[in-house]
Amino acid sequence: MIGRLQGRILAKHPPQLLLDVNGVGYELEAPMSTFYGLPAVGETATLLTHLAVREDAWTLYGFIRERDRALFRALIKVTGVGARMALAILSGMDAARFAQCVEQEDATALTRLPGIGKKTAERLIIEMRDRLGGVMIAPGAALPSAAGQPASGTITADVVAEDQALADAVSALVALGYRPPDANRMARAVDDGAKTAEEIIRAALRSVNPV
């Protein structure tokens, strides 16, 4: 029903964001691979979307690359893999890295992602092997924002802002499936007091599953 949205970003609280499209506020959930490519709050962005309809909720997911949306759609078809786990996978590694793990049968790398045990990793490798063709031929370039600006983050020396960035990062890691103590440890280990929440999240995820 909804395949693409373009509007002004009102708020970013990974993995949720709020997009104003002609006066209508759309709440979306997105993987960190999308957040890394978004412009700042107040600027305009274009997102490809996937609408998931359940009896108790309609949830809209946003992506800046067709390849990421294609991988998300393929992942949620795998037995035992829901939208939350698919977001965690796309947040922890890009489509190319995931394809490499499947092709090389690297279950160990997949189990470093939250919520993925050995059996789930093996199932992903088996079931995704024949589906990667359609994912990898999908366009991989990010959609340009209407303002044509790259993603940006404001670094501030204000102590309150720094503490908020760390708190937001921990909250996002928990939402992606990490246990609160682990999320707190991961975020604090990479926080130098000058990073935005998204930079802390990115560094924390890379520390768990380096490319």
PDB file of C-alpha atoms in Angstrom:
ATOM      1  CA  MET A   1       0.000   0.000   0.000  1.00  0.00           C
ATOM      2  CA  ILE A   2       2.797   2.436   0.889  1.00  0.00           C
ATOM      3  CA  GLY A   3       6.049   1.903  -1.005  1.00  0.00           C
ATOM      4  CA  ARG A   4       7.864   5.229  -0.730  1.00  0.00           C
ATOM      5  CA  LEU A   5       7.738   8.352   1.420  1.00  0.00           C
ATOM      6  CA  GLN A   6       9.413  11.725   1.126  1.00  0.00           C
ATOM      7  CA  GLY A   7       9.170  14.250   3.895  1.00  0.00           C
ATOM      8  CA  ARG A   8      10.822  16.206   6.685  1.00  0.00           C
ATOM      9  CA  ILE A   9      12.374  14.309   9.569  1.00  0.00           C
ATOM     10  CA  LEU A  10      10.721  15.376  12.813  1.00  0.00           C
ATOM     11  CA  ALA A  11      12.484  13.003  15.214  1.00  0.00           C
ATOM     12  CA  LYS A  12      15.052  10.209  15.247  1.00  0.00           C
ATOM     13  CA  HIS A  13      15.116   7.762  18.134  1.00  0.00           C
ATOM     14  CA  PRO A  14      16.625   4.560  16.697  1.00  0.00           C
ATOM     15  CA  PRO A  15      15.076   2.294  15.671  1.00  0.00           C
ATOM     16  CA  GLN A  16      12.080   4.673  15.368  1.00  0.00           C
ATOM     17  CA  LEU A  17      11.795   7.851  13.344  1.00  0.00           C
ATOM     18  CA  LEU A  18       9.000  10.307  12.609  1.00  0.00           C
ATOM     19  CA  LEU A  19       8.551  11.703   9.096  1.00  0.00           C
ATOM     20  CA  ASP A  20       6.294  14.637   8.219  1.00  0.00           C
ATOM     21  CA  VAL A  21       4.766  14.102   4.777  1.00  0.00           C
ATOM     22  CA  ASN A  22       2.562  17.032   3.778  1.00  0.00           C
ATOM     23  CA  GLY A  23       1.406  17.535   7.340  1.00  0.00           C
ATOM     24  CA  VAL A  24       0.894  13.860   8.140  1.00  0.00           C
ATOM     25  CA  GLY A  25       3.329  12.316  10.619  1.00  0.00           C
ATOM     26  CA  TYR A  26       4.423   8.783   9.702  1.00  0.00           C
ATOM     27  CA  GLU A  27       6.031   6.675  12.407  1.00  0.00           C
ATOM     28  CA  LEU A  28       8.548   4.211  10.962  1.00  0.00           C
ATOM     29  CA  GLU A  29      10.983   1.655  12.254  1.00  0.00           C
ATOM     30  CA  ALA A  30      14.308   1.363  10.472  1.00  0.00           C
ATOM     31  CA  PRO A  31      17.598  -0.518  10.755  1.00  0.00           C
ATOM     32  CA  MET A  32      20.739   1.372  11.700  1.00  0.00           C
ATOM     33  CA  SER A  33      21.953   1.009   8.100  1.00  0.00           C
ATOM     34  CA  THR A  34      19.175   3.470   7.248  1.00  0.00           C
ATOM     35  CA  PHE A  35      19.854   5.842  10.142  1.00  0.00           C
ATOM     36  CA  TYR A  36      23.517   6.145   9.150  1.00  0.00           C
ATOM     37  CA  GLY A  37      22.422   7.574   5.788  1.00  0.00           C
ATOM     38  CA  LEU A  38      19.711   9.948   6.985  1.00  0.00           C
ATOM     39  CA  PRO A  39      20.166  13.720   7.096  1.00  0.00           C
ATOM     40  CA  ALA A  40      19.680  15.672  10.310  1.00  0.00           C
ATOM     41  CA  VAL A  41      16.349  16.291  12.027  1.00  0.00           C
ATOM     42  CA  GLY A  42      14.520  19.053  10.174  1.00  0.00           C
ATOM     43  CA  GLU A  43      15.867  18.074   6.774  1.00  0.00           C
ATOM     44  CA  THR A  44      14.052  16.165   4.031  1.00  0.00           C
ATOM     45  CA  ALA A  45      14.597  12.477   3.337  1.00  0.00           C
ATOM     46  CA  THR A  46      13.253   9.883   0.913  1.00  0.00           C
ATOM     47  CA  LEU A  47      12.577   6.369   2.194  1.00  0.00           C
ATOM     48  CA  LEU A  48      11.491   3.115   0.595  1.00  0.00           C
ATOM     49  CA  THR A  49       8.958   1.421   2.849  1.00  0.00           C
ATOM     50  CA  HIS A  50       7.482  -1.927   3.752  1.00  0.00           C
ATOM     51  CA  LEU A  51       4.088  -2.098   5.465  1.00  0.00           C
ATOM     52  CA  ALA A  52       3.542  -5.061   7.787  1.00  0.00           C
ATOM     53  CA  VAL A  53      -0.097  -5.703   8.667  1.00  0.00           C
ATOM     54  CA  ARG A  54      -1.054  -7.813  11.672  1.00  0.00           C
ATOM     55  CA  GLU A  55      -4.280  -8.183  13.600  1.00  0.00           C
ATOM     56  CA  ASP A  56      -2.997  -6.014  16.433  1.00  0.00           C
ATOM     57  CA  ALA A  57      -0.823  -3.502  14.553  1.00  0.00           C
ATOM     58  CA  TRP A  58       0.195  -1.940  11.268  1.00  0.00           C
ATOM     59  CA  THR A  59       3.932  -1.211  11.231  1.00  0.00           C
ATOM     60  CA  LEU A  60       5.798   0.770   8.608  1.00  0.00           C
ATOM     61  CA  TYR A  61       9.488   0.048   8.026  1.00  0.00           C
ATOM     62  CA  GLY A  62      11.810   2.451   6.223  1.00  0.00           C
ATOM     63  CA  PHE A  63      14.954   1.922   4.155  1.00  0.00           C
ATOM     64  CA  ILE A  64      17.213   4.179   2.109  1.00  0.00           C
ATOM     65  CA  ARG A  65      18.402   1.356  -0.188  1.00  0.00           C
ATOM     66  CA  GLU A  66      16.330  -1.042  -2.243  1.00  0.00           C
ATOM     67  CA  ARG A  67      18.857  -3.772  -1.416  1.00  0.00           C
ATOM     68  CA  ASP A  68      18.166  -3.359   2.304  1.00  0.00           C
ATOM     69  CA  ARG A  69      14.413  -3.518   1.787  1.00  0.00           C
ATOM     70  CA  ALA A  70      14.784  -6.597  -0.426  1.00  0.00           C
ATOM     71  CA  LEU A  71      16.898  -8.314   2.231  1.00  0.00           C
ATOM     72  CA  PHE A  72      14.400  -7.381   4.949  1.00  0.00           C
ATOM     73  CA  ARG A  73      11.549  -8.867   2.911  1.00  0.00           C
ATOM     74  CA  ALA A  74      13.529 -12.042   2.287  1.00  0.00           C
ATOM     75  CA  LEU A  75      14.532 -12.394   5.949  1.00  0.00           C
ATOM     76  CA  ILE A  76      11.008 -12.168   7.356  1.00  0.00           C
ATOM     77  CA  LYS A  77      10.057 -15.140   5.175  1.00  0.00           C
ATOM     78  CA  VAL A  78      12.593 -17.335   6.960  1.00  0.00           C
ATOM     79  CA  THR A  79      11.115 -19.636   9.577  1.00  0.00           C
ATOM     80  CA  GLY A  80      11.481 -18.137  13.035  1.00  0.00           C
ATOM     81  CA  VAL A  81      12.740 -14.752  11.822  1.00  0.00           C
ATOM     82  CA  GLY A  82      10.464 -11.809  12.492  1.00  0.00           C
ATOM     83  CA  ALA A  83      10.750  -8.123  11.704  1.00  0.00           C
ATOM     84  CA  ARG A  84      12.651  -7.335  14.897  1.00  0.00           C
ATOM     85  CA  MET A  85      15.343  -9.900  14.143  1.00  0.00           C
ATOM     86  CA  ALA A  86      15.527  -8.725  10.526  1.00  0.00           C
ATOM     87  CA  LEU A  87      16.135  -5.159  11.740  1.00  0.00           C
ATOM     88  CA  ALA A  88      18.857  -6.428  14.081  1.00  0.00           C
ATOM     89  CA  ILE A  89      20.567  -8.243  11.211  1.00  0.00           C
ATOM     90  CA  LEU A  90      20.454  -5.179   8.948  1.00  0.00           C
ATOM     91  CA  SER A  91      21.738  -3.042  11.823  1.00  0.00           C
ATOM     92  CA  GLY A  92      24.640  -5.349  12.589  1.00  0.00           C
ATOM     93  CA  MET A  93      25.875  -5.902   9.036  1.00  0.00           C
ATOM     94  CA  ASP A  94      25.146  -4.665   5.539  1.00  0.00           C
ATOM     95  CA  ALA A  95      23.604  -6.783   2.776  1.00  0.00           C
ATOM     96  CA  ALA A  96      26.980  -7.600   1.213  1.00  0.00           C
ATOM     97  CA  ARG A  97      28.410  -8.801   4.532  1.00  0.00           C
ATOM     98  CA  PHE A  98      25.304 -10.900   5.223  1.00  0.00           C
ATOM     99  CA  ALA A  99      25.551 -12.470   1.762  1.00  0.00           C
ATOM    100  CA  GLN A 100      29.195 -13.295   2.471  1.00  0.00           C
ATOM    101  CA  CYS A 101      28.248 -15.008   5.740  1.00  0.00           C
ATOM    102  CA  VAL A 102      25.633 -17.117   3.948  1.00  0.00           C
ATOM    103  CA  GLU A 103      27.902 -18.024   1.044  1.00  0.00           C
ATOM    104  CA  GLN A 104      30.781 -18.947   3.354  1.00  0.00           C
ATOM    105  CA  GLU A 105      28.425 -20.665   5.834  1.00  0.00           C
ATOM    106  CA  ASP A 106      29.797 -18.445   8.590  1.00  0.00           C
ATOM    107  CA  ALA A 107      27.293 -19.200  11.337  1.00  0.00           C
ATOM    108  CA  THR A 108      29.660 -17.840  13.991  1.00  0.00           C
ATOM    109  CA  ALA A 109      29.434 -14.291  12.638  1.00  0.00           C
ATOM    110  CA  LEU A 110      25.637 -14.489  12.535  1.00  0.00           C
ATOM    111  CA  THR A 111      25.417 -15.689  16.150  1.00  0.00           C
ATOM    112  CA  ARG A 112      27.116 -12.470  17.278  1.00  0.00           C
ATOM    113  CA  LEU A 113      23.912 -10.662  16.369  1.00  0.00           C
ATOM    114  CA  PRO A 114      21.263 -10.357  19.125  1.00  0.00           C
ATOM    115  CA  GLY A 115      18.649 -13.087  19.249  1.00  0.00           C
ATOM    116  CA  ILE A 116      20.410 -15.380  16.804  1.00  0.00           C
ATOM    117  CA  GLY A 117      21.539 -18.700  18.184  1.00  0.00           C
ATOM    118  CA  LYS A 118      23.336 -21.496  16.384  1.00  0.00           C
ATOM    119  CA  LYS A 119      20.165 -23.145  15.071  1.00  0.00           C
ATOM    120  CA  THR A 120      18.757 -19.865  13.752  1.00  0.00           C
ATOM    121  CA  ALA A 121      22.064 -19.012  12.100  1.00  0.00           C
ATOM    122  CA  GLU A 122      22.145 -22.402  10.377  1.00  0.00           C
ATOM    123  CA  ARG A 123      18.530 -21.936   9.254  1.00  0.00           C
ATOM    124  CA  LEU A 124      19.369 -18.510   7.829  1.00  0.00           C
ATOM    125  CA  ILE A 125      22.248 -19.970   5.841  1.00  0.00           C
ATOM    126  CA  ILE A 126      20.121 -22.773   4.429  1.00  0.00           C
ATOM    127  CA  GLU A 127      16.984 -20.776   3.629  1.00  0.00           C
ATOM    128  CA  MET A 128      18.668 -17.599   2.410  1.00  0.00           C
ATOM    129  CA  ARG A 129      21.130 -19.294   0.084  1.00  0.00           C
ATOM    130  CA  ASP A 130      18.653 -19.430  -2.805  1.00  0.00           C
ATOM    131  CA  ARG A 131      17.135 -16.012  -2.103  1.00  0.00           C
ATOM    132  CA  LEU A 132      20.243 -13.861  -2.176  1.00  0.00           C
ATOM    133  CA  GLY A 133      20.243 -13.482  -5.946  1.00  0.00           C
ATOM    134  CA  GLY A 134      17.260 -11.155  -5.926  1.00  0.00           C
ATOM    135  CA  VAL A 135      18.625  -9.221  -2.974  1.00  0.00           C
ATOM    136  CA  MET A 136      22.089  -8.588  -4.365  1.00  0.00           C
ATOM    137  CA  ILE A 137      20.899  -7.437  -7.804  1.00  0.00           C
ATOM    138  CA  ALA A 138      18.663  -4.810  -6.163  1.00  0.00           C
ATOM    139  CA  PRO A 139      20.091  -1.274  -6.320  1.00  0.00           C
ATOM    140  CA  GLY A 140      22.486  -0.677  -3.446  1.00  0.00           C
ATOM    141  CA  ALA A 141      22.935   3.091  -3.604  1.00  0.00           C
ATOM    142  CA  ALA A 142      21.175   5.202  -1.005  1.00  0.00           C
ATOM    143  CA  LEU A 143      18.253   7.325  -2.101  1.00  0.00           C
ATOM    144  CA  PRO A 144      19.193  11.015  -2.234  1.00  0.00           C
ATOM    145  CA  SER A 145      17.468  13.316   0.210  1.00  0.00           C
ATOM    146  CA  ALA A 146      15.448  16.134  -1.281  1.00  0.00           C
ATOM    147  CA  ALA A 147      17.938  18.572   0.180  1.00  0.00           C
ATOM    148  CA  GLY A 148      20.830  16.608  -1.315  1.00  0.00           C
ATOM    149  CA  GLN A 149      22.708  16.650   1.960  1.00  0.00           C
ATOM    150  CA  PRO A 150      24.667  13.769   3.487  1.00  0.00           C
ATOM    151  CA  ALA A 151      23.947  12.474   6.929  1.00  0.00           C
ATOM    152  CA  SER A 152      25.185  14.714   9.691  1.00  0.00           C
ATOM    153  CA  GLY A 153      25.424  14.704  13.455  1.00  0.00           C
ATOM    154  CA  THR A 154      25.927  17.573  15.852  1.00  0.00           C
ATOM    155  CA  ILE A 155      28.766  17.097  18.299  1.00  0.00           C
ATOM    156  CA  THR A 156      28.373  19.105  21.468  1.00  0.00           C
ATOM    157  CA  ALA A 157      30.433  19.588  24.585  1.00  0.00           C
ATOM    158  CA  ASP A 158      27.329  19.942  26.716  1.00  0.00           C
ATOM    159  CA  VAL A 159      27.351  17.244  29.399  1.00  0.00           C
ATOM    160  CA  VAL A 160      23.574  16.757  29.316  1.00  0.00           C
ATOM    161  CA  ALA A 161      23.650  16.230  25.549  1.00  0.00           C
ATOM    162  CA  GLU A 162      26.489  13.723  25.885  1.00  0.00           C
ATOM    163  CA  ASP A 163      24.619  11.777  28.548  1.00  0.00           C
ATOM    164  CA  GLN A 164      21.485  11.810  26.392  1.00  0.00           C
ATOM    165  CA  ALA A 165      23.427  10.459  23.405  1.00  0.00           C
ATOM    166  CA  LEU A 166      24.677   7.544  25.510  1.00  0.00           C
ATOM    167  CA  ALA A 167      21.206   6.881  26.917  1.00  0.00           C
ATOM    168  CA  ASP A 168      19.677   6.962  23.430  1.00  0.00           C
ATOM    169  CA  ALA A 169      22.338   4.557  22.167  1.00  0.00           C
ATOM    170  CA  VAL A 170      21.702   2.093  24.999  1.00  0.00           C
ATOM    171  CA  SER A 171      17.947   2.297  24.394  1.00  0.00           C
ATOM    172  CA  ALA A 172      18.431   1.602  20.680  1.00  0.00           C
ATOM    173  CA  LEU A 173      20.667  -1.413  21.344  1.00  0.00           C
ATOM    174  CA  VAL A 174      18.067  -2.828  23.725  1.00  0.00           C
ATOM    175  CA  ALA A 175      15.373  -2.290  21.086  1.00  0.00           C
ATOM    176  CA  LEU A 176      17.528  -4.243  18.634  1.00  0.00           C
ATOM    177  CA  GLY A 177      17.552  -7.223  20.975  1.00  0.00           C
ATOM    178  CA  TYR A 178      20.587  -6.826  23.263  1.00  0.00           C
ATOM    179  CA  ARG A 179      20.100  -7.380  26.991  1.00  0.00           C
ATOM    180  CA  PRO A 180      20.196  -4.083  28.954  1.00  0.00           C
ATOM    181  CA  PRO A 181      23.468  -4.903  30.781  1.00  0.00           C
ATOM    182  CA  ASP A 182      25.131  -5.871  27.487  1.00  0.00           C
ATOM    183  CA  ALA A 183      23.776  -2.798  25.706  1.00  0.00           C
ATOM    184  CA  ASN A 184      25.053  -0.548  28.488  1.00  0.00           C
ATOM    185  CA  ARG A 185      28.480  -2.193  28.469  1.00  0.00           C
ATOM    186  CA  MET A 186      28.792  -2.042  24.666  1.00  0.00           C
ATOM    187  CA  ALA A 187      27.797   1.632  24.470  1.00  0.00           C
ATOM    188  CA  ARG A 188      30.034   2.781  27.319  1.00  0.00           C
ATOM    189  CA  ALA A 189      33.015   0.885  25.902  1.00  0.00           C
ATOM    190  CA  VAL A 190      32.998   2.934  22.705  1.00  0.00           C
ATOM    191  CA  ASP A 191      31.685   6.280  23.996  1.00  0.00           C
ATOM    192  CA  ASP A 192      34.362   8.962  24.171  1.00  0.00           C
ATOM    193  CA  GLY A 193      32.030  11.761  25.230  1.00  0.00           C
ATOM    194  CA  ALA A 194      32.011  13.372  21.788  1.00  0.00           C
ATOM    195  CA  LYS A 195      29.927  10.948  19.724  1.00  0.00           C
ATOM    196  CA  THR A 196      26.309  11.249  18.668  1.00  0.00           C
ATOM    197  CA  ALA A 197      23.938   8.426  19.585  1.00  0.00           C
ATOM    198  CA  GLU A 198      24.158   7.006  16.066  1.00  0.00           C
ATOM    199  CA  GLU A 199      27.958   7.049  16.161  1.00  0.00           C
ATOM    200  CA  ILE A 200      27.946   5.219  19.502  1.00  0.00           C
ATOM    201  CA  ILE A 201      25.539   2.601  18.144  1.00  0.00           C
ATOM    202  CA  ARG A 202      27.606   2.111  15.004  1.00  0.00           C
ATOM    203  CA  ALA A 203      30.838   1.686  16.966  1.00  0.00           C
ATOM    204  CA  ALA A 204      29.178  -0.676  19.441  1.00  0.00           C
ATOM    205  CA  LEU A 205      27.784  -2.900  16.686  1.00  0.00           C
ATOM    206  CA  ARG A 206      31.143  -2.969  14.915  1.00  0.00           C
ATOM    207  CA  SER A 207      32.868  -4.014  18.123  1.00  0.00           C
ATOM    208  CA  VAL A 208      30.635  -7.074  18.265  1.00  0.00           C
ATOM    209  CA  ASN A 209      30.800  -8.017  14.590  1.00  0.00           C
ATOM    210  CA  PRO A 210      33.695  -6.218  12.886  1.00  0.00           C
ATOM    211  CA  VAL A 211      33.761  -6.165   9.082  1.00  0.00           C
TER     212      VAL A 211
END
